Amino acid sequence: MKELICSTIERNVVLKCIRDHKRLDLRTIDETRSINIEFRAHPGYVSVTLGQTHVIAQASCRITKPKESRASEGHIRIHLDMSKIPLINLENWKHQEFVQELNGILEQNIRHSNCLDLESLCINSGELVWSIKIDLIVLNNCGNILDCANIATLCSLYHFRLPEVSVHGSEIRVYSSTERRARPLRILHFPINVLFAFFIDGHYTLIDPNSDEERLMDGFFSISMNQHKEICGIHMGGKLGLKKEQVELCKKLAFKKVLELTDRIRQVVTDYYKTIEPITHAQPSIIRIDNDEDEDDDSSSSSESEDPVLIKPEIPLSPIENNVSLLLMPDLDNLSLTDDVSTMIATNVDKLTSDLENDDEHDNE
Amino acid sequence: MTETISQINENDTSIFSCLHCKLSPISKATGSATFTLNDSLCTCLLNGPGELRQQQDAINRLQVDITFQARPGNNNTNSTSTKDKLIEQWLETLVRSTVLMEYYPRSQINIVMYEEQNLSGEATILACLCNTLCLTMLDANLPMKYAFAAVPIVQHPTKGLLSLPKTKDELASTSYFVFVFEITLNDILATHASGDFDMKILEQAISIAQPIARQIFQFYRQELEKRLT
């Protein structure tokens, strides 16, 4: 599957519009498209649309051995999958190069900026740590996959819940989300990426190009910043040479966007965990006798019949959302300490209480 | 069994609350659809009919290429598991029987299915996938012999046979059926079943599923009408 070739007429029209400082979708030069963030019932699963560009992200965790040089730090990996969309630039190798370039930029932004506190992922120093993996899948490419994927990664990290672990000597016990509430990841800051496209020898610039504009750009300049005005990553791609003033201007524009988006991401995730979600699921491993509940709100009835032994008694029950953790309860005897412990996935349920948001705020101070 | 009959009456009015769909969420694909069945959500996109790769050989007919992407992150590798491959093959037989393959010689269609949310067991997700696939093909205006709809039926230990089960019920049940019906004669196109049952239960399940399938076809019609008005 290949994308359609850009005709000369299309090219001329778009470039002419840009010269007149206009855009075909009636945006201004420094206006981004509308962003829509949706979560599913699985923690860490987010679907982000930036205009028509659609990216889904899923975070998952594994327990592995840490690197010898960094014995108490966990790992984070990002994998961007663009294999199901039509080939960009018509050639398979160009498409692959593009994917690798984007993957590299995302890794630099997220991993090298230390937005996730890797030491908090440590279980047993030198032996066991959590390894977080973010899988990004691009469903629709309408320009600016980078920004969309970046937002998806951050939302996914903030949304994800890590299972509780307790260490007894050389053995560890992983608790399912029904036994102990899964905790959020420790995110120190949000490095938001803003992409600028340059046209006609770098004379004209646009923010958040759509697919037509992206095909015709000379090159792009992506800058990743957080709300504390710290630059987390800068990348220049394509045939582009920029002056210092242009870079400064881009930084200013980017900072405005970053502030809006950081608030938005925080708000969206906190709202999700606050609202009463009707999506609920029975617990497969624990048998309980439930009364008939009404169709829409299963969560309220199941919270009443909750077995008090299974949850910490001091946490007040509230009929809020249910949560499915991605961790299976492994047999304690079979928990091996080799390099690649098999992925653990759970299908148990949990009730998050209002304490969770307090934890969130506390963690993100 | 009176229990099952009363279940049907309940479902008659409430079936449309279990189903939601969105057509053409992905603008660059020829056809795409997102479908929700109770707690399961699937997205499917279709590209085609387009050029055939050189290695493939489909002189007189259409080549169908289906990929099923389960929720990422569960396995270490990125390749499809054997279970998912089975689902792909099952869906491929459905597509082959439905689409008028002779109309597009030396072409191929690419179908990608994403499972976005799956809180219950296998029955609901399989039915959700089938229905999403049908809606996607309708959205892509592919010439089809008939539309099809899948109905999940589970056998609960105490409540008997339930159609379109809620998550709680499905997780507690022992065996399940998924029947795919087609719209013209309401005959069975495909079946998938798992668990312990006998012929009597199977026939009972089919008789429960048939009216539900008619309602799902009504739902398709409503959704497509919304798009055209």
Coordinates of C-alpha atoms in Angstrom, one line a residue:
Chain A
M1 CA 0.0 0.0 0.0
K2 CA 1.4 3.3 -1.0
E3 CA 0.3 6.9 -0.5
L4 CA -0.9 8.9 -3.4
I5 CA 1.8 10.8 -5.3
C6 CA 1.6 14.6 -4.8
S7 CA 0.8 16.2 -8.1
T8 CA 2.5 19.4 -9.3
I9 CA -0.7 21.3 -9.2
E10 CA -1.3 20.4 -5.6
R11 CA 2.2 21.3 -4.8
N12 CA 1.9 24.7 -6.4
V13 CA -1.4 25.5 -4.7
V14 CA -0.1 24.7 -1.3
L15 CA 3.1 26.6 -1.7
K16 CA 1.3 29.6 -3.0
C17 CA -1.0 29.6 0.0
I18 CA 2.0 29.4 2.3
R19 CA 3.6 32.3 0.6
D20 CA 0.4 34.3 1.3
H21 CA 0.6 33.1 5.0
K22 CA -2.5 31.1 4.6
R23 CA -3.3 27.5 5.1
L24 CA -5.8 25.3 3.2
D25 CA -7.6 24.2 6.4
L26 CA -8.0 27.8 7.4
R27 CA -5.7 27.7 10.4
T28 CA -3.3 30.4 11.3
I29 CA 0.4 29.8 11.1
D30 CA 0.8 29.1 14.8
E31 CA -2.4 27.2 15.3
T32 CA -2.4 23.4 16.1
R33 CA -5.2 21.1 15.2
S34 CA -7.7 20.0 17.9
I35 CA -6.5 17.2 20.1
N36 CA -8.8 14.5 21.3
I37 CA -7.6 12.1 24.1
E38 CA -9.6 9.0 24.9
F39 CA -8.9 6.3 27.4
R40 CA -10.0 2.7 27.5
A41 CA -10.6 0.5 30.5
H42 CA -7.2 -1.0 30.4
P43 CA -4.7 1.2 32.3
G44 CA -2.1 2.8 30.0
Y45 CA -4.2 2.5 26.9
V46 CA -4.9 5.8 25.2
S47 CA -6.1 6.8 21.8
V48 CA -5.1 10.3 20.7
T49 CA -6.2 12.2 17.6
L50 CA -4.5 15.3 16.4
G51 CA -6.9 16.5 13.8
Q52 CA -7.2 13.4 11.7
T53 CA -3.9 11.8 12.7
H54 CA -4.7 9.0 15.0
V55 CA -2.2 7.2 17.3
I56 CA -2.9 4.6 20.0
A57 CA -0.5 3.9 22.9
Q58 CA -0.4 1.0 25.3
A59 CA 2.0 0.8 28.3
S60 CA 3.0 -2.5 29.7
C61 CA 5.4 -3.7 32.4
R62 CA 7.8 -6.6 33.0
I63 CA 10.1 -7.5 35.7
T64 CA 13.7 -7.8 34.5
K65 CA 17.3 -7.7 35.6
P66 CA 18.8 -4.2 35.6
K67 CA 21.9 -3.1 33.8
E68 CA 25.1 -3.7 35.7
S69 CA 26.2 -0.1 35.5
R70 CA 22.8 1.1 36.7
A71 CA 21.8 -1.4 39.3
S72 CA 18.9 0.5 40.8
E73 CA 17.2 1.9 37.7
G74 CA 14.4 0.5 35.7
H75 CA 14.0 0.6 31.9
I76 CA 11.7 2.3 29.6
R77 CA 11.4 1.4 25.9
I78 CA 9.3 3.0 23.2
H79 CA 8.3 1.2 20.1
L80 CA 6.6 3.0 17.3
D81 CA 4.7 0.8 14.8
M82 CA 3.8 2.3 11.4
S83 CA 3.7 -0.9 9.5
K84 CA -0.1 -0.9 8.8
I85 CA -0.3 2.6 7.3
P86 CA 0.4 3.3 3.6
L87 CA 4.0 3.8 2.8
I88 CA 5.3 7.3 3.2
N89 CA 7.4 8.6 0.4
L90 CA 6.4 5.6 -1.7
E91 CA 9.5 3.4 -0.9
N92 CA 9.7 0.9 1.8
W93 CA 13.2 1.8 2.9
K94 CA 12.3 5.5 3.1
H95 CA 9.3 4.6 5.2
Q96 CA 11.5 2.5 7.5
E97 CA 14.0 5.3 7.8
F98 CA 11.3 7.7 8.7
V99 CA 9.9 5.3 11.3
Q100 CA 13.4 4.9 12.8
E101 CA 13.9 8.7 12.9
L102 CA 10.7 9.3 14.7
N103 CA 11.4 6.5 17.1
G104 CA 14.8 8.0 17.9
I105 CA 13.3 11.4 18.5
L106 CA 10.6 10.0 20.8
E107 CA 13.2 8.0 22.8
Q108 CA 15.4 11.0 23.1
N109 CA 12.5 13.1 24.4
I110 CA 11.1 10.6 26.8
R111 CA 14.1 8.6 28.0
H112 CA 17.0 11.0 27.9
S113 CA 15.0 13.8 29.5
N114 CA 14.4 11.6 32.5
C115 CA 10.7 12.4 32.6
L116 CA 10.1 9.1 34.3
D117 CA 11.8 8.5 37.6
L118 CA 13.7 5.3 36.8
E119 CA 14.8 4.7 40.3
S120 CA 11.2 4.4 41.4
L121 CA 11.0 1.4 39.2
C122 CA 13.5 -0.5 41.3
I123 CA 12.3 -3.5 43.2
N124 CA 15.4 -5.1 44.4
S125 CA 18.6 -3.2 43.7
G126 CA 20.9 -5.1 41.4
E127 CA 18.5 -8.0 40.9
L128 CA 15.0 -7.0 39.9
V129 CA 13.5 -3.8 38.3
W130 CA 10.4 -2.9 36.4
S131 CA 10.8 -2.4 32.7
I132 CA 8.1 -0.3 31.1
K133 CA 7.4 -0.6 27.4
I134 CA 5.2 1.8 25.4
D135 CA 3.8 0.4 22.2
L136 CA 2.6 3.1 19.8
I137 CA 0.5 2.2 16.8
V138 CA -0.3 4.8 14.1
L139 CA -3.7 4.2 12.7
N140 CA -4.0 7.2 10.4
N141 CA -1.3 9.5 9.1
C142 CA -2.5 13.0 8.4
G143 CA 0.7 14.8 9.2
N144 CA 2.6 15.4 12.4
I145 CA 2.8 11.9 13.7
L146 CA 5.6 12.9 16.0
D147 CA 3.5 15.3 18.2
C148 CA 0.6 13.0 18.3
A149 CA 2.8 10.0 19.3
N150 CA 4.5 12.1 22.0
I151 CA 1.2 13.2 23.5
A152 CA 0.0 9.6 23.4
T153 CA 3.2 8.4 25.2
L154 CA 2.9 10.9 28.0
C155 CA -0.8 10.2 28.5
S156 CA -0.2 6.5 28.5
L157 CA 2.6 6.9 31.1
Y158 CA 0.5 9.1 33.3
H159 CA -2.5 6.8 33.0
F160 CA -0.6 3.5 33.6
R161 CA -0.8 1.8 37.0
L162 CA 2.1 -0.3 38.3
P163 CA 1.3 -3.3 40.5
E164 CA 2.5 -3.3 44.1
V165 CA 5.4 -5.5 45.0
S166 CA 6.8 -6.6 48.3
V167 CA 10.2 -8.0 48.9
H168 CA 10.9 -10.8 51.4
G169 CA 14.6 -11.6 51.4
S170 CA 15.3 -12.9 48.0
E171 CA 11.8 -13.6 47.0
I172 CA 9.3 -11.1 45.8
R173 CA 5.6 -11.1 45.7
V174 CA 3.6 -9.2 43.1
Y175 CA 0.2 -8.2 44.2
S176 CA -2.7 -8.2 41.8
S177 CA -4.8 -5.1 41.7
T178 CA -7.5 -6.6 43.9
E179 CA -5.1 -7.2 46.7
R180 CA -3.3 -4.0 46.7
R181 CA -4.1 -0.9 44.7
A182 CA -1.8 -0.4 41.8
R183 CA 0.2 2.8 42.0
P184 CA 0.9 5.4 39.3
L185 CA 4.3 5.9 37.7
R186 CA 6.4 8.7 39.0
I187 CA 6.5 11.3 36.3
L188 CA 8.7 14.2 37.0
H189 CA 7.8 16.5 34.1
F190 CA 6.0 16.3 30.8
P191 CA 8.3 16.9 27.8
I192 CA 5.9 18.0 25.1
N193 CA 7.0 18.0 21.5
V194 CA 6.2 20.8 19.0
L195 CA 7.0 20.4 15.3
F196 CA 7.6 23.2 12.9
A197 CA 7.7 22.7 9.2
F198 CA 9.8 24.9 7.0
F199 CA 9.2 25.7 3.3
I200 CA 10.9 27.4 0.4
D201 CA 14.5 27.4 1.7
G202 CA 13.5 27.9 5.3
H203 CA 11.8 31.3 4.7
Y204 CA 8.3 30.2 5.7
T205 CA 7.4 28.2 8.8
L206 CA 4.2 26.5 10.0
I207 CA 3.3 24.7 13.2
D208 CA 1.7 21.3 13.1
P209 CA 1.7 20.6 9.4
N210 CA -1.1 18.4 8.0
S211 CA -0.3 15.7 5.5
D212 CA -0.2 17.9 2.3
E213 CA 2.0 20.4 4.0
E214 CA 4.3 17.7 5.4
R215 CA 4.9 16.1 2.0
L216 CA 6.1 19.4 0.7
M217 CA 8.2 20.7 3.5
D218 CA 11.9 21.2 3.1
G219 CA 12.5 20.0 6.6
F220 CA 11.2 20.1 10.1
F221 CA 12.4 21.4 13.4
S222 CA 11.0 19.7 16.5
I223 CA 11.6 21.0 19.9
S224 CA 10.6 19.3 23.1
M225 CA 10.1 21.4 26.2
N226 CA 8.4 21.1 29.5
Q227 CA 6.5 23.7 31.5
H228 CA 9.5 24.7 33.4
K229 CA 11.0 26.1 30.2
E230 CA 13.6 23.3 30.1
I231 CA 14.4 22.0 26.7
C232 CA 14.3 18.3 26.6
G233 CA 15.2 17.7 23.0
I234 CA 15.8 19.4 19.8
H235 CA 15.8 17.8 16.4
M236 CA 16.2 19.0 12.9
G237 CA 15.3 16.8 9.9
G238 CA 15.3 17.2 6.2
K239 CA 17.2 19.6 4.0
L240 CA 17.2 22.6 6.4
G241 CA 19.5 25.3 7.6
L242 CA 18.2 27.7 10.2
K243 CA 19.2 31.1 11.6
K244 CA 19.5 31.7 15.3
E245 CA 16.5 34.1 15.3
Q246 CA 14.3 31.5 13.7
V247 CA 15.2 29.0 16.4
E248 CA 14.5 31.6 19.1
L249 CA 11.1 32.3 17.6
C250 CA 10.2 28.6 17.5
K251 CA 11.1 28.3 21.1
K252 CA 8.8 31.0 22.1
L253 CA 5.9 29.6 20.1
A254 CA 6.5 26.2 21.4
F255 CA 6.5 27.2 25.0
K256 CA 3.0 28.6 24.7
K257 CA 1.7 25.3 23.3
V258 CA 3.6 23.4 25.9
L259 CA 1.8 25.1 28.8
E260 CA -1.6 24.5 27.4
L261 CA -0.9 20.9 26.6
T262 CA 0.6 20.0 30.0
D263 CA -2.4 21.2 31.8
R264 CA -4.6 19.4 29.4
I265 CA -2.9 16.1 29.8
R266 CA -2.9 16.3 33.6
Q267 CA -6.6 17.3 33.5
V268 CA -7.7 14.5 31.2
V269 CA -6.1 11.7 33.1
T270 CA -7.2 13.0 36.5
D271 CA -10.7 13.4 35.2
Y272 CA -10.7 9.8 33.9
Y273 CA -9.8 8.4 37.3
K274 CA -12.3 10.7 39.0
T275 CA -15.4 10.0 36.9
I276 CA -17.6 7.1 37.7
E277 CA -16.9 4.8 34.8
P278 CA -19.7 2.3 34.1
I279 CA -17.2 -0.1 32.5
T280 CA -16.8 -2.8 34.9
H281 CA -15.7 -6.4 35.0
A282 CA -16.2 -9.4 37.3
Q283 CA -13.2 -10.9 38.9
P284 CA -12.2 -14.2 37.5
S285 CA -10.1 -15.5 40.3
I286 CA -12.4 -14.5 43.2
I287 CA -15.9 -15.9 43.5
R288 CA -18.4 -13.6 44.9
I289 CA -22.1 -13.6 45.2
D290 CA -23.5 -10.5 43.7
N291 CA -27.1 -9.3 43.6
D292 CA -28.7 -8.4 40.3
E293 CA -27.4 -5.0 39.4
D294 CA -28.9 -2.5 36.9
E295 CA -27.3 -2.4 33.5
D296 CA -25.4 0.8 33.7
D297 CA -23.7 0.9 37.0
D298 CA -22.3 -2.4 38.0
S299 CA -19.5 -0.9 40.0
S300 CA -21.7 0.4 42.8
S301 CA -23.2 -3.0 43.6
S302 CA -19.9 -4.9 43.4
S303 CA -18.3 -2.5 45.8
E304 CA -20.9 -3.2 48.4
S305 CA -20.3 -6.9 48.2
E306 CA -16.5 -6.5 48.3
D307 CA -14.8 -8.8 50.7
P308 CA -13.1 -6.6 53.3
V309 CA -10.3 -9.1 53.8
L310 CA -9.0 -8.5 50.3
I311 CA -8.6 -4.8 50.5
K312 CA -6.9 -2.5 53.1
P313 CA -9.6 -1.7 55.6
E314 CA -8.5 1.9 56.1
I315 CA -9.2 2.8 52.4
P316 CA -12.8 4.0 52.3
L317 CA -14.8 2.3 49.5
S318 CA -16.3 4.5 46.9
P319 CA -18.2 3.4 43.8
I320 CA -15.8 4.9 41.4
E321 CA -14.0 3.3 38.5
N322 CA -12.7 -0.2 38.0
N323 CA -9.2 -0.8 36.9
V324 CA -7.7 -3.7 35.0
S325 CA -4.0 -4.2 35.6
L326 CA -1.7 -5.7 33.1
L327 CA -0.1 -8.1 35.5
L328 CA -0.8 -11.8 36.0
M329 CA -0.2 -13.3 39.4
P330 CA 2.8 -15.5 38.8
D331 CA 3.4 -18.7 40.9
L332 CA 5.8 -17.7 43.6
D333 CA 7.9 -20.7 43.1
N334 CA 8.3 -20.1 39.4
L335 CA 9.4 -16.5 39.6
S336 CA 12.8 -16.9 38.0
L337 CA 15.5 -14.4 38.2
T338 CA 16.8 -14.7 34.7
D339 CA 17.1 -11.8 32.3
D340 CA 13.8 -12.1 30.6
V341 CA 11.1 -13.0 33.1
S342 CA 7.9 -13.7 31.1
T343 CA 5.5 -10.9 30.9
M344 CA 2.9 -10.9 33.5
I345 CA -0.6 -9.9 32.7
A346 CA -3.6 -9.8 35.1
T347 CA -7.2 -9.7 34.5
N348 CA -8.3 -8.7 37.9
V349 CA -10.2 -5.8 39.0
D350 CA -9.6 -3.0 41.4
K351 CA -11.4 -0.1 42.8
L352 CA -9.5 3.1 42.9
T353 CA -10.6 5.6 45.5
S354 CA -10.2 9.3 45.7
D355 CA -6.9 8.8 47.5
L356 CA -5.4 8.0 44.1
E357 CA -5.7 11.5 42.9
N358 CA -4.1 12.8 46.1
D359 CA -1.3 10.3 45.4
D360 CA -1.0 11.6 41.9
E361 CA -0.7 15.2 43.0
H362 CA 1.8 14.2 45.6
D363 CA 3.9 12.2 43.2
N364 CA 4.0 14.9 40.6
E365 CA 5.0 17.7 42.9
Chain B
M1 CA -36.6 -22.9 29.5
T2 CA -38.5 -20.0 30.8
E3 CA -35.3 -18.3 32.0
T4 CA -33.9 -18.0 28.5
I5 CA -37.2 -16.9 27.0
S6 CA -37.4 -14.0 29.5
Q7 CA -33.9 -13.2 28.7
I8 CA -34.9 -12.7 25.0
N9 CA -37.7 -10.3 26.0
E10 CA -35.3 -8.2 28.1
N11 CA -32.8 -8.1 25.2
D12 CA -35.4 -7.0 22.7
T13 CA -35.6 -3.6 24.1
S14 CA -32.1 -3.2 25.4
I15 CA -29.9 -4.6 22.6
F16 CA -29.3 -1.2 21.1
S17 CA -27.8 0.1 24.3
C18 CA -25.1 -2.6 24.0
L19 CA -24.1 -1.6 20.5
H20 CA -22.3 1.6 19.4
C21 CA -20.5 2.3 16.2
K22 CA -18.6 5.0 14.5
L23 CA -18.1 4.9 10.7
S24 CA -15.0 6.2 8.9
P25 CA -13.0 7.2 12.0
I26 CA -9.8 6.8 9.8
S27 CA -10.0 9.2 7.0
K28 CA -7.2 7.8 4.8
A29 CA -8.5 4.3 4.7
T30 CA -11.0 3.2 2.0
G31 CA -13.3 2.0 4.8
S32 CA -13.1 1.9 8.5
A33 CA -15.4 1.4 11.5
T34 CA -15.2 1.3 15.3
F35 CA -17.7 -1.0 16.9
T36 CA -18.6 -1.5 20.6
L37 CA -20.4 -4.6 21.9
N38 CA -21.0 -4.4 25.7
D39 CA -17.4 -4.0 27.0
S40 CA -15.5 -4.9 23.9
L41 CA -14.3 -2.3 21.4
C42 CA -12.7 -3.0 18.0
T43 CA -11.5 -0.8 15.2
C44 CA -11.0 -2.1 11.7
L45 CA -9.7 -0.5 8.6
L46 CA -9.7 -1.6 5.0
N47 CA -7.5 -0.5 2.1
G48 CA -8.3 -1.6 -1.4
P49 CA -8.8 -2.9 -3.9
G50 CA -5.3 -2.1 -4.9
E51 CA -2.2 -3.4 -6.6
L52 CA -1.0 -6.9 -6.0
R53 CA 2.6 -7.5 -4.8
Q54 CA 4.7 -9.4 -7.2
Q55 CA 5.0 -12.5 -5.2
Q56 CA 1.3 -13.0 -4.8
D57 CA -0.6 -14.7 -7.5
A58 CA -4.4 -14.0 -7.9
I59 CA -5.3 -14.2 -11.5
N60 CA -9.0 -14.4 -11.4
R61 CA -9.9 -13.2 -8.0
L62 CA -9.3 -10.8 -5.2
Q63 CA -6.5 -11.5 -2.8
V64 CA -7.6 -10.9 0.8
D65 CA -5.0 -10.0 3.4
I66 CA -6.2 -9.8 7.0
T67 CA -4.1 -8.8 10.0
F68 CA -5.4 -8.9 13.5
Q69 CA -3.6 -6.8 16.0
A70 CA -4.4 -7.8 19.6
R71 CA -3.7 -5.3 22.4
P72 CA 0.1 -4.6 22.3
G73 CA 2.4 -5.3 25.2
N74 CA 1.1 -8.6 26.2
N75 CA 3.8 -10.7 24.6
N76 CA 7.5 -10.2 24.4
T77 CA 7.7 -10.3 20.6
N78 CA 5.7 -8.2 18.2
S79 CA 4.5 -11.2 16.2
T80 CA 1.0 -12.5 16.2
S81 CA 0.2 -15.3 18.6
T82 CA -1.2 -18.6 17.3
K83 CA -4.6 -17.8 18.7
D84 CA -4.7 -14.5 16.9
K85 CA -3.7 -16.2 13.7
L86 CA -6.6 -18.6 14.1
I87 CA -8.9 -15.6 14.4
E88 CA -7.4 -14.1 11.2
Q89 CA -8.0 -17.2 9.3
W90 CA -11.5 -17.5 10.5
L91 CA -12.3 -14.0 9.5
E92 CA -10.6 -14.5 6.1
T93 CA -13.1 -17.3 5.3
L94 CA -15.9 -14.9 6.2
V95 CA -14.6 -12.3 3.9
R96 CA -14.0 -14.7 1.1
S97 CA -17.5 -16.0 1.2
T98 CA -19.0 -12.5 1.4
V99 CA -17.1 -10.4 -1.1
L100 CA -17.7 -10.8 -4.8
M101 CA -14.2 -11.8 -5.6
E102 CA -14.5 -12.1 -9.3
Y103 CA -15.1 -8.4 -9.7
Y104 CA -11.5 -7.6 -8.9
P105 CA -9.0 -9.9 -10.5
R106 CA -5.3 -9.3 -9.8
S107 CA -6.1 -7.0 -6.9
Q108 CA -5.8 -7.2 -3.2
I109 CA -7.5 -5.7 -0.2
N110 CA -5.8 -5.2 3.1
I111 CA -7.8 -5.4 6.3
V112 CA -6.3 -4.5 9.6
M113 CA -8.3 -5.2 12.8
Y114 CA -7.4 -3.7 16.2
E115 CA -8.8 -5.0 19.4
E116 CA -8.9 -1.9 21.6
Q117 CA -10.7 -3.1 24.7
N118 CA -11.6 -6.5 25.9
L119 CA -12.8 -6.9 29.4
S120 CA -14.8 -10.1 29.0
G121 CA -13.8 -13.4 27.5
E122 CA -13.5 -14.6 23.9
A123 CA -17.2 -14.7 22.8
T124 CA -17.8 -11.0 22.9
I125 CA -14.5 -10.0 21.3
L126 CA -15.0 -12.5 18.4
A127 CA -18.5 -11.2 17.8
C128 CA -17.3 -7.7 18.0
L129 CA -14.6 -8.3 15.4
C130 CA -17.1 -9.9 13.0
N131 CA -19.5 -7.0 13.3
T132 CA -16.7 -4.5 12.9
L133 CA -15.5 -6.3 9.8
C134 CA -19.0 -6.2 8.2
L135 CA -19.4 -2.5 9.0
T136 CA -16.0 -1.7 7.6
M137 CA -16.8 -3.5 4.3
L138 CA -20.1 -1.7 4.1
D139 CA -18.3 1.6 4.8
A140 CA -15.8 0.9 2.1
N141 CA -18.6 0.1 -0.4
L142 CA -17.2 -3.2 -1.3
P143 CA -19.6 -5.3 -3.3
M144 CA -20.9 -8.0 -1.0
K145 CA -23.3 -10.8 -1.4
Y146 CA -24.8 -10.2 2.0
A147 CA -24.2 -8.4 5.2
F148 CA -23.4 -10.5 8.2
A149 CA -23.7 -10.2 12.0
A150 CA -22.3 -12.2 14.8
V151 CA -24.1 -13.0 18.0
P152 CA -22.3 -14.3 21.1
I153 CA -24.2 -16.8 23.3
V154 CA -22.8 -18.1 26.6
Q155 CA -23.8 -20.9 28.8
H156 CA -24.0 -19.7 32.4
P157 CA -24.0 -22.4 35.1
T158 CA -27.1 -21.0 36.8
K159 CA -28.7 -18.6 34.3
G160 CA -28.7 -20.9 31.3
L161 CA -28.1 -19.6 27.8
L162 CA -27.5 -15.9 27.6
S163 CA -27.2 -13.8 24.5
L164 CA -25.0 -10.7 24.3
P165 CA -23.8 -11.4 27.8
K166 CA -22.6 -8.8 30.2
T167 CA -19.0 -9.1 31.4
K168 CA -19.9 -10.6 34.7
D169 CA -22.0 -13.3 33.2
E170 CA -19.5 -14.1 30.5
L171 CA -16.6 -14.5 32.9
A172 CA -18.6 -16.9 35.0
S173 CA -19.8 -19.0 32.1
T174 CA -18.4 -22.4 31.1
S175 CA -19.0 -22.6 27.4
Y176 CA -19.7 -20.1 24.6
F177 CA -20.9 -20.0 21.0
V178 CA -20.5 -17.3 18.4
F179 CA -22.9 -17.6 15.4
V180 CA -22.5 -15.5 12.3
F181 CA -25.8 -15.0 10.4
E182 CA -26.3 -13.4 7.0
I183 CA -29.0 -11.0 6.2
T184 CA -30.9 -12.5 3.3
L185 CA -32.2 -15.8 4.7
N186 CA -30.9 -15.4 8.3
D187 CA -28.9 -18.6 7.8
I188 CA -25.7 -19.4 9.6
L189 CA -22.5 -18.4 7.8
A190 CA -19.9 -19.4 10.4
T191 CA -19.8 -20.7 13.9
H192 CA -17.3 -20.9 16.7
A193 CA -17.9 -22.8 19.9
S194 CA -16.0 -23.7 22.9
G195 CA -16.8 -25.8 26.0
D196 CA -19.1 -28.6 27.0
F197 CA -22.5 -28.9 25.4
D198 CA -24.7 -31.2 23.4
M199 CA -26.7 -30.8 20.2
K200 CA -29.9 -29.8 22.1
I201 CA -28.1 -26.8 23.7
L202 CA -26.6 -25.9 20.3
E203 CA -29.9 -25.8 18.6
Q204 CA -31.4 -23.8 21.4
A205 CA -28.6 -21.4 21.2
I206 CA -29.2 -21.0 17.4
S207 CA -32.9 -20.3 18.0
I208 CA -32.0 -17.6 20.6
A209 CA -29.4 -16.0 18.4
Q210 CA -31.5 -15.6 15.2
P211 CA -33.8 -12.8 16.4
I212 CA -30.9 -11.0 17.9
A213 CA -29.1 -11.1 14.6
R214 CA -32.1 -9.4 12.9
Q215 CA -31.9 -6.6 15.4
I216 CA -28.2 -6.2 14.7
F217 CA -29.0 -5.9 11.0
Q218 CA -31.5 -3.2 11.9
F219 CA -28.7 -1.4 13.8
Y220 CA -26.5 -1.5 10.7
R221 CA -29.3 0.0 8.7
Q222 CA -29.8 2.8 11.2
E223 CA -26.1 3.6 11.3
L224 CA -25.8 3.7 7.5
E225 CA -28.9 5.8 7.2
K226 CA -27.5 8.3 9.6
R227 CA -24.5 8.6 7.4
L228 CA -26.5 9.2 4.3
T229 CA -28.9 11.7 5.6

